[in-house]
Coordinates of C-alpha atoms and ligand atoms in Angstrom, one line a residue:
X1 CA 96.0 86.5 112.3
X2 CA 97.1 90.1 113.6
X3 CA 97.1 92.4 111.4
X4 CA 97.5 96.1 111.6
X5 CA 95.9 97.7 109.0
X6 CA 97.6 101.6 108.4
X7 CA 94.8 103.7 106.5
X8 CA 92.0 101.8 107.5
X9 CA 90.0 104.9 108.0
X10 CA 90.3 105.9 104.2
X11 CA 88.4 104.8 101.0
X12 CA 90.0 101.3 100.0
X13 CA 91.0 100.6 103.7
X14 CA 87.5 101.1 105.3
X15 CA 86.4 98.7 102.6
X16 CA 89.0 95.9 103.1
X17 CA 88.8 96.3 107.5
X18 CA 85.0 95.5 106.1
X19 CA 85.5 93.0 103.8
X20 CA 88.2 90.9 106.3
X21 CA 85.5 91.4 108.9
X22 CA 83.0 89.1 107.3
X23 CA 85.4 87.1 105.9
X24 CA 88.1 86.0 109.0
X25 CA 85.8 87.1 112.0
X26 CA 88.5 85.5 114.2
X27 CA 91.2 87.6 113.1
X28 CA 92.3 90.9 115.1
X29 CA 92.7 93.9 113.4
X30 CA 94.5 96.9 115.0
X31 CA 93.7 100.0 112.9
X32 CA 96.1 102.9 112.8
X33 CA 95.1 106.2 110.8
X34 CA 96.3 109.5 111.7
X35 CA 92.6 111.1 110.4
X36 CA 93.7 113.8 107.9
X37 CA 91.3 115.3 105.9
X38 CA 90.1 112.0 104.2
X39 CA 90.3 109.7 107.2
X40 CA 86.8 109.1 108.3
X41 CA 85.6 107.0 111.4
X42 CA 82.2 107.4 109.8
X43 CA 83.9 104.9 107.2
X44 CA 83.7 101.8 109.7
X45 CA 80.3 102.2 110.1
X46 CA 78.8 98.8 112.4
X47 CA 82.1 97.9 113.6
X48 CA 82.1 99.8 116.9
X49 CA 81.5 97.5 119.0
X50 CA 83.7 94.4 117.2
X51 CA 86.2 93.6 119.5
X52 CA 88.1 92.2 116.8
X53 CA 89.0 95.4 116.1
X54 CA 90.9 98.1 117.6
X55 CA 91.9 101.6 116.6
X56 CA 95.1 103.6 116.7
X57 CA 94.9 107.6 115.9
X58 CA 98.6 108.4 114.8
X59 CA 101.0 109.8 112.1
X60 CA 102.9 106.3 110.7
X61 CA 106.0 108.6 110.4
X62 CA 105.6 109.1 114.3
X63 CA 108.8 106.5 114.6
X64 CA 108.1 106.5 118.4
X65 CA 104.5 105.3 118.2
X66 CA 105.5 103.3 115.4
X67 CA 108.2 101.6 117.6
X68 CA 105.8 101.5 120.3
X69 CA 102.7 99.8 118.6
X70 CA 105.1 97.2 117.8
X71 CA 106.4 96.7 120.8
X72 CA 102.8 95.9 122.7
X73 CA 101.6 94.1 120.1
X74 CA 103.0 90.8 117.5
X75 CA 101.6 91.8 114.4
X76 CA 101.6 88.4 111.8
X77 CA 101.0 91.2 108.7
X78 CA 100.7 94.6 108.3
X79 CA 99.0 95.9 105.3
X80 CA 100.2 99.5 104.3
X81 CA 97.1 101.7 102.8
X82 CA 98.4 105.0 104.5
X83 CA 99.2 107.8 102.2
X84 CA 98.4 111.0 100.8
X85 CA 96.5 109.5 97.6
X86 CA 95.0 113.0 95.4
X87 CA 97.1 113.8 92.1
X88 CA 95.8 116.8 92.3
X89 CA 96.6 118.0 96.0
X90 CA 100.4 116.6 95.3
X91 CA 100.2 119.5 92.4
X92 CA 99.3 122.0 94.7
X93 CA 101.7 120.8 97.2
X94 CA 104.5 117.6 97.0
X95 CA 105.4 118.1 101.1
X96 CA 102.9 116.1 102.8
X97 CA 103.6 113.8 100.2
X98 CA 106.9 112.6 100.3
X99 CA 106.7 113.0 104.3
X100 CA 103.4 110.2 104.3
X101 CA 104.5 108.2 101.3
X102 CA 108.2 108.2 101.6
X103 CA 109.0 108.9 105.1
X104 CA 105.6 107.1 107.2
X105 CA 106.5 104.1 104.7
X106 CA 109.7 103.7 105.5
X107 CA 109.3 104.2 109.8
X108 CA 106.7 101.4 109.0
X109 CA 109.1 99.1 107.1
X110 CA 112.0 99.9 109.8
X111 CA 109.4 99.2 112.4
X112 CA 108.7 95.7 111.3
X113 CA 111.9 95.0 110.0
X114 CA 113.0 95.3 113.7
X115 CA 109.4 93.0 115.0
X116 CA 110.2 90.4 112.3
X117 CA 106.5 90.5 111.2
X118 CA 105.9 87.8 108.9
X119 CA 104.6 89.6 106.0
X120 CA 104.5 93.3 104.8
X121 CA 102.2 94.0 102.2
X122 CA 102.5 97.4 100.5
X123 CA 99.6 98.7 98.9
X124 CA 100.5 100.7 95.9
X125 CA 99.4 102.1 92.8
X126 CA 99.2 101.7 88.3
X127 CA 100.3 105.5 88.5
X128 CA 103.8 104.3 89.4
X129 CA 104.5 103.2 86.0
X130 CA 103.8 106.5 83.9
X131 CA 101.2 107.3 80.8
X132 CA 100.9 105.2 78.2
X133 CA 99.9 105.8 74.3
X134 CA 96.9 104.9 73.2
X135 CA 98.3 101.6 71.1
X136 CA 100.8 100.6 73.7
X137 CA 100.5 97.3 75.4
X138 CA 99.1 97.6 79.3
X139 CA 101.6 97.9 82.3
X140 CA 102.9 94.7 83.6
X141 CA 105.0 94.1 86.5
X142 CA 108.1 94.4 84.5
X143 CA 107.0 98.1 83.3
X144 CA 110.3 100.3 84.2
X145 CA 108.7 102.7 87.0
X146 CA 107.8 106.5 85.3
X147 CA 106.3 108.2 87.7
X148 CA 105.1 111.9 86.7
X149 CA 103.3 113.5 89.5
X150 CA 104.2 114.3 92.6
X151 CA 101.8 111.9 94.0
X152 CA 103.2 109.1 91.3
X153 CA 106.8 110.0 92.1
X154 CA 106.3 110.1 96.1
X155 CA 104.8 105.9 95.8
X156 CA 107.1 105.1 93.3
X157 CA 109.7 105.9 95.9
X158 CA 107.9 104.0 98.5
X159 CA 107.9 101.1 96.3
X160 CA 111.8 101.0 95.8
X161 CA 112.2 101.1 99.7
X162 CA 109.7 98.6 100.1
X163 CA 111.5 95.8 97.7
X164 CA 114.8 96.9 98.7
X165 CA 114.2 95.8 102.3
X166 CA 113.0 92.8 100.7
X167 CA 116.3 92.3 98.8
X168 CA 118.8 94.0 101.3
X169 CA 117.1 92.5 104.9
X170 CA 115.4 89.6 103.5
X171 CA 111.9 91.2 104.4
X172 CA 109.0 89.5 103.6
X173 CA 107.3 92.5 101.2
X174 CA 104.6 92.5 99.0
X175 CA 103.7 95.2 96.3
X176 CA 100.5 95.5 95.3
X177 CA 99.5 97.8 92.1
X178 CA 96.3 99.0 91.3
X179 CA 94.4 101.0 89.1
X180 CA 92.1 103.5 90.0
X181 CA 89.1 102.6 92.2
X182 CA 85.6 102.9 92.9
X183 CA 83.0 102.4 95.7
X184 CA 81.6 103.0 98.7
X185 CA 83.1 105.8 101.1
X186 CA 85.0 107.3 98.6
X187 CA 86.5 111.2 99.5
X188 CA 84.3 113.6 96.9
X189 CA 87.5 114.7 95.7
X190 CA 87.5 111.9 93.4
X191 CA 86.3 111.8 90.1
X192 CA 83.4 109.5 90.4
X193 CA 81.9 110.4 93.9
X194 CA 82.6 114.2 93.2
X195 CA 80.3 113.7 89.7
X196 CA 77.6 111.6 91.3
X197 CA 77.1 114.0 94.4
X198 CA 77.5 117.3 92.0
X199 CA 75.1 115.5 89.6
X200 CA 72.9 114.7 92.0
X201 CA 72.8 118.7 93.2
X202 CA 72.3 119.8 89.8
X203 CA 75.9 121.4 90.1
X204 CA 78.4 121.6 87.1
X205 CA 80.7 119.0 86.4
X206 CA 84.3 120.0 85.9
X207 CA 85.8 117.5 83.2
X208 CA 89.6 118.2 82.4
X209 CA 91.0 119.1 79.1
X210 CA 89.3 116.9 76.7
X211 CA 87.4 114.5 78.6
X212 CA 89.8 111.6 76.4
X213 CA 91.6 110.5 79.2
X214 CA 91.7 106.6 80.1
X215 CA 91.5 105.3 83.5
X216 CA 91.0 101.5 84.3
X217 CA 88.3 101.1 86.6
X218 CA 87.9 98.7 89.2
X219 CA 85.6 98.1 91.7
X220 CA 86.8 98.5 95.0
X221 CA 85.8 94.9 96.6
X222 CA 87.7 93.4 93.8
X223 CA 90.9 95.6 94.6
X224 CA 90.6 94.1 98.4
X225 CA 89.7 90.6 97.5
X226 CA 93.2 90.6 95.3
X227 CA 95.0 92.2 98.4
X228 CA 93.7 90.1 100.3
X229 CA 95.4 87.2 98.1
X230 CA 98.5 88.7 98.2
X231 CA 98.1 89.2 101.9
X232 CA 97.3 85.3 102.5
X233 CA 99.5 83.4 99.3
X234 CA 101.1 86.3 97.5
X235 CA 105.4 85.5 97.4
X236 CA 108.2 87.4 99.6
X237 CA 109.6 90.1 97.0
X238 CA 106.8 90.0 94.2
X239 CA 104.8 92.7 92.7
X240 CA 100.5 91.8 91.8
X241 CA 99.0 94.2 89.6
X242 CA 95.1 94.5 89.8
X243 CA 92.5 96.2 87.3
X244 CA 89.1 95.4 86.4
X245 CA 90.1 95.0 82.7
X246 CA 87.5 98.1 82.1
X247 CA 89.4 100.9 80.4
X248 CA 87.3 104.3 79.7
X249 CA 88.1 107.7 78.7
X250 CA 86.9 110.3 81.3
X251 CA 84.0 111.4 79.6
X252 CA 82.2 107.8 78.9
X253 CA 82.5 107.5 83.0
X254 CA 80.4 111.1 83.3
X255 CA 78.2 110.5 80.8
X256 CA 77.4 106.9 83.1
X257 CA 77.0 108.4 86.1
X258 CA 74.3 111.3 84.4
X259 CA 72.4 108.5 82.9
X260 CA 72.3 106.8 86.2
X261 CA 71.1 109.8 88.2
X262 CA 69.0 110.9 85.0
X263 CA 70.7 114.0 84.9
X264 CA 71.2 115.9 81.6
X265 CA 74.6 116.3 80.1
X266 CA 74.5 120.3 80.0
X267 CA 75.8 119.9 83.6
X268 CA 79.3 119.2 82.2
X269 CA 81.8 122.1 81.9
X270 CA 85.5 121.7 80.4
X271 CA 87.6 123.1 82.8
X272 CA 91.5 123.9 82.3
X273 CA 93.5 120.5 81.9
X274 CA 95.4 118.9 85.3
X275 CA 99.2 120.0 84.7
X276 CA 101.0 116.8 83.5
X277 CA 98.1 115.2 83.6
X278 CA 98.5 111.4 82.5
X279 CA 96.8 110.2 79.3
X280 CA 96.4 106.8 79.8
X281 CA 96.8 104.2 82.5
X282 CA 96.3 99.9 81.7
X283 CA 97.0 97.1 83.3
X284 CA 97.4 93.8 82.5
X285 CA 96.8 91.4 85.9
X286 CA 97.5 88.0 84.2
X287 CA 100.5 87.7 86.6
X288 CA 97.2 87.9 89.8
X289 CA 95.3 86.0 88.3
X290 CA 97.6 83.5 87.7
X291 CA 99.6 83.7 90.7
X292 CA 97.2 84.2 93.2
X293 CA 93.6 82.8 91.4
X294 CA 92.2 86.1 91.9
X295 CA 89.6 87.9 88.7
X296 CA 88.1 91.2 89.2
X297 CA 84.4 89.6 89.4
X298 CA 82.4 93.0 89.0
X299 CA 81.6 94.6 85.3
X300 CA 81.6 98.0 85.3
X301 CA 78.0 98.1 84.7
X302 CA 77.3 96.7 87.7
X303 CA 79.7 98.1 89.7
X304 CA 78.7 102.1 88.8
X305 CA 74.9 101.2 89.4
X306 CA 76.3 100.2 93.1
X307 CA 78.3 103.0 93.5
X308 CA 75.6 105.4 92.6
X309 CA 73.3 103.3 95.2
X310 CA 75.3 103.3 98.1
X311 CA 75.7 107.2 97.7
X312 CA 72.0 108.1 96.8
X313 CA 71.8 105.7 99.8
X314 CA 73.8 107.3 102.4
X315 CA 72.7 111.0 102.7
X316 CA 74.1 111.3 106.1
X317 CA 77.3 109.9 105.2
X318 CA 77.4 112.2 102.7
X319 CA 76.2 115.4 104.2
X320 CA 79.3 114.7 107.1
X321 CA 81.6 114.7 104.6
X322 CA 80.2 118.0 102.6
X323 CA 80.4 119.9 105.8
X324 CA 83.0 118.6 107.4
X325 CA 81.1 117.5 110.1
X326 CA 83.0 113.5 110.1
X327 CA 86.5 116.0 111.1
X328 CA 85.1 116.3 114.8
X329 CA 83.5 113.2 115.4
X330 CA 86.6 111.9 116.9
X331 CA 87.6 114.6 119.1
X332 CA 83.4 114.0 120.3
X333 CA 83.6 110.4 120.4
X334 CA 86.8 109.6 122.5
X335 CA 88.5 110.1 125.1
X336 CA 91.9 112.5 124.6
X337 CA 95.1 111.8 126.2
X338 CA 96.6 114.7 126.8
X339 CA 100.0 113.2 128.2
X340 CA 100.6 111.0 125.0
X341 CA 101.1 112.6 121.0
X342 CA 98.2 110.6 119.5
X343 CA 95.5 108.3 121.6
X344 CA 94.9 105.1 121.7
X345 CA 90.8 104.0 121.8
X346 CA 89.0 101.0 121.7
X347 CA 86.4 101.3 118.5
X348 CA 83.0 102.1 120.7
Ligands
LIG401 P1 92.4 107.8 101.0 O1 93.1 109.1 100.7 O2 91.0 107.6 100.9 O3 92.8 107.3 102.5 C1 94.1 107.4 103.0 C2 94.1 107.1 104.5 O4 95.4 107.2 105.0 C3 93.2 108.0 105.3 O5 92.4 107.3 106.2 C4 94.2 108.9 106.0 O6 93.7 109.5 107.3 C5 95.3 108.0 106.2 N1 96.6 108.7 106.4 C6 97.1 109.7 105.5 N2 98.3 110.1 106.0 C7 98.5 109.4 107.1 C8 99.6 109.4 108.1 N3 100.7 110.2 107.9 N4 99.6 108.5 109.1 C9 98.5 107.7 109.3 N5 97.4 107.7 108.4 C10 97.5 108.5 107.4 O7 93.2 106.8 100.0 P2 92.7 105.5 99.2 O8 92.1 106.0 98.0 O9 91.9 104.7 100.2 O10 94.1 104.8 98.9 C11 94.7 103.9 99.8 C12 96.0 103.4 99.3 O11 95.7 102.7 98.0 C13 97.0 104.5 99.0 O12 98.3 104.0 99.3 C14 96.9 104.7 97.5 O13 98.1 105.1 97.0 C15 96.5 103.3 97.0 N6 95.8 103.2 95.8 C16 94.6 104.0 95.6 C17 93.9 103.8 94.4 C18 92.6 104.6 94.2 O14 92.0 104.5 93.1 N7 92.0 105.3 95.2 C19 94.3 102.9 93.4 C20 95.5 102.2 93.6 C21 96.2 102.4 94.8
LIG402 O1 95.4 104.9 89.0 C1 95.3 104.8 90.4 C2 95.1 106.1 91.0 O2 93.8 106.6 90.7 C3 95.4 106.2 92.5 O3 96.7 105.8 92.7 C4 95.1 107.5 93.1 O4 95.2 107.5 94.5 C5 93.6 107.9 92.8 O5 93.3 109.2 93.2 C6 93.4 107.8 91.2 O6 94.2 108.9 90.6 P1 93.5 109.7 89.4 O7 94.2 111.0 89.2 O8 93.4 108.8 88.1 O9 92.0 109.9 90.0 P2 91.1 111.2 90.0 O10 89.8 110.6 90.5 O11 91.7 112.3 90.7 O12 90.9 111.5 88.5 C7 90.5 110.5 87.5 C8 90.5 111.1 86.2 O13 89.5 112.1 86.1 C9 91.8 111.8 85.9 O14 92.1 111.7 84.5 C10 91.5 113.3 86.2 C11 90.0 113.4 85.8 N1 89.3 114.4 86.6 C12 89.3 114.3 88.0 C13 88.6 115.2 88.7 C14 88.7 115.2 90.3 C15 88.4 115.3 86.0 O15 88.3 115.3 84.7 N2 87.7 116.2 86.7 C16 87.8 116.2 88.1 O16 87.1 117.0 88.8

């Protein structure tokens, strides 16, 4: 297959452009990421000279690019991870938002609506679907959408746009619906990466509210492994939702990580609560699993001892991010085109 691959330069993209690597080494993947702040080439580490694999630095709501990419190439999929993903940053400001999330997704949809590309999967989110209480049953596909941050709000959007061209134009779309993530490459703005590399300074942990907050955790190769699925046998029009079936509150994920890094619990501080701030997300995959034969195969256990690995592991990678060092490497790396809004390299 062709696929383009939109985000493949974040934290659940980097991971899948690795993961389809060793798993379709025939297949061509044609990355495009625009680089913002989280967008890091550091993250495809040992692909740079795969020519499988080539690389596209541009905005997805550049519709002329957009047109353009599709125009020299015949993609057979293109799987959407592009967006502005931090709850927190669509608090602070909802702009970049709705422009990425809404408006990029849509210029992509149009785009391949126009190509005829055979499948479209969109790679969305459990946020979509609201807060839950702590005896309600866990989100299923059929969950009426809820969103309550601006980040929430902005994909839930994307999601309506994405299965309406699949209901107006006959589009080939997939949804996807995931809780949240962890793994390798993952921005420190993050709860888990930002508590391992604090812990792991002796710095303070900032814990929200009460700590009681529930997230469903899943580890990241299991989240790319089910997209993958969808990508391959997933149905025209459907929605997947994936979790690892690991619900936690907040504070049981800190006090993990500290007793993985041996780090004492004084670290933590209770800081002033996220505005709006979701109490609990759930979600129940047996549709996935199912439907597509996919199981989240990683325990939590086993998962966070990785995860705390990889980044004791990685100093460099690490350091880069910290200083924003990874924000030039581009700019040193490749050759600019001054003629043309975004350039076009070959990965090495
Ligand atoms: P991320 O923030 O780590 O990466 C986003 C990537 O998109 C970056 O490489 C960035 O440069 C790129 N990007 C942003 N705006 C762009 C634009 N306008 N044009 C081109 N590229 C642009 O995000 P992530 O955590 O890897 O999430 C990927 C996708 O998965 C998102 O759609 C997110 O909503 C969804 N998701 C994330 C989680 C999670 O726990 N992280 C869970 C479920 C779903
Ligand atoms: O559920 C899927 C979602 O998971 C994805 O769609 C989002 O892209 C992803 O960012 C994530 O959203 P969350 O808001 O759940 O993730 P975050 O890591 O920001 O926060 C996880 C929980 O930890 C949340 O309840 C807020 C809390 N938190 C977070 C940070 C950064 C803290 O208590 N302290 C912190 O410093």
């Amino acid at each position: 297959m062709n696929v383009l691959v939109t985000g493949g330069c974040g934290f659940i993209g980097a991971n899948f452009v690795h993961q389809q690597r060793r798993l379709y080494p025939t297949d061509r993947l044609v990355i495009l990421d625009a680089l913002t702040y989280c967008g890091n080439l550091h993250n495809l580490e040992g692909l740079n000279h795969d020519p499988g694999l080539s690389f596209v630095r541009g905005d997805i709501c550049d519709a002329d690019l957009v047109a353009q990419l599709f125009r020299d190439e015949r993609f057979d999929a293109v799987v959407h991870f592009a967006a502005e993903s931090h709850v927190d940053r669509s608090i602070l400001g909802p702009m970049p938002f709705v422009r990425t999330n809404v408006i990029g997704t849509t210029t992509l949809l149009e785009a391949a609506r126009k190509a005829q590309t055979a499948k479209f999967l969109h790679v969305s989110t459990d946020e979509v679907y609201g807060t839950l209480a702590p005896s309600d049953p866990a989100f299923t596909e059929q969950t009426p959408l809820s969103p309550r941050s601006p980040y929430a709000a902005s994909k839930a959007a994307s999601d309506h746009l994405a299965l309406a061209y699949a209901h107006t134009y006959g589009m080939p779309v997939v949804v996807t619906r995931c809780s949240n993530n962890y793994g390798p490459y993952q921005f420190p703005e993050k709860l888990l990466p930002l508590m391992i590399l604090s812990a792991l300074e002796d710095k303070p942990l900032p814990v929200y509210g009460d700590g009681m907050q529930v997230r469903d955790w899943i580890y990241v190769e299991d989240h790319c492994a089910g997209i993958d699925a969808a990508l391959r046998i997933g149905q025209p029009g459907e929605v997947y939702n994936f979790g690892g079936r690991a619900e936690r509150p907040n504070l049981d994920m800190v006090h993990a990580i500290l007793e993985l890094v041996d780090k004492p619990r004084s670290l933590i501080r209770f800081v002033a609560d996220r505005p709006g701030h979701d109490r609990r997300y759930a979600v129940d995959c047996a549709k996935a699993e199912r439907a597509l034969g996919w199981r989240a195969r990683w325990t939590l256990t086993d998962g966070l001892r990785e995860t705390v690995r990889w980044y004791r592991e990685h100093p460099a990678w690490c350091h880069s991010v910290r200083s924003g060092e990874y924000r030039t490497f581009y700019e040193r790396n490749y050759t600019m085109r001054p003629d043309t809004a975004s350039e076009v390299a070959q990965c090495g």
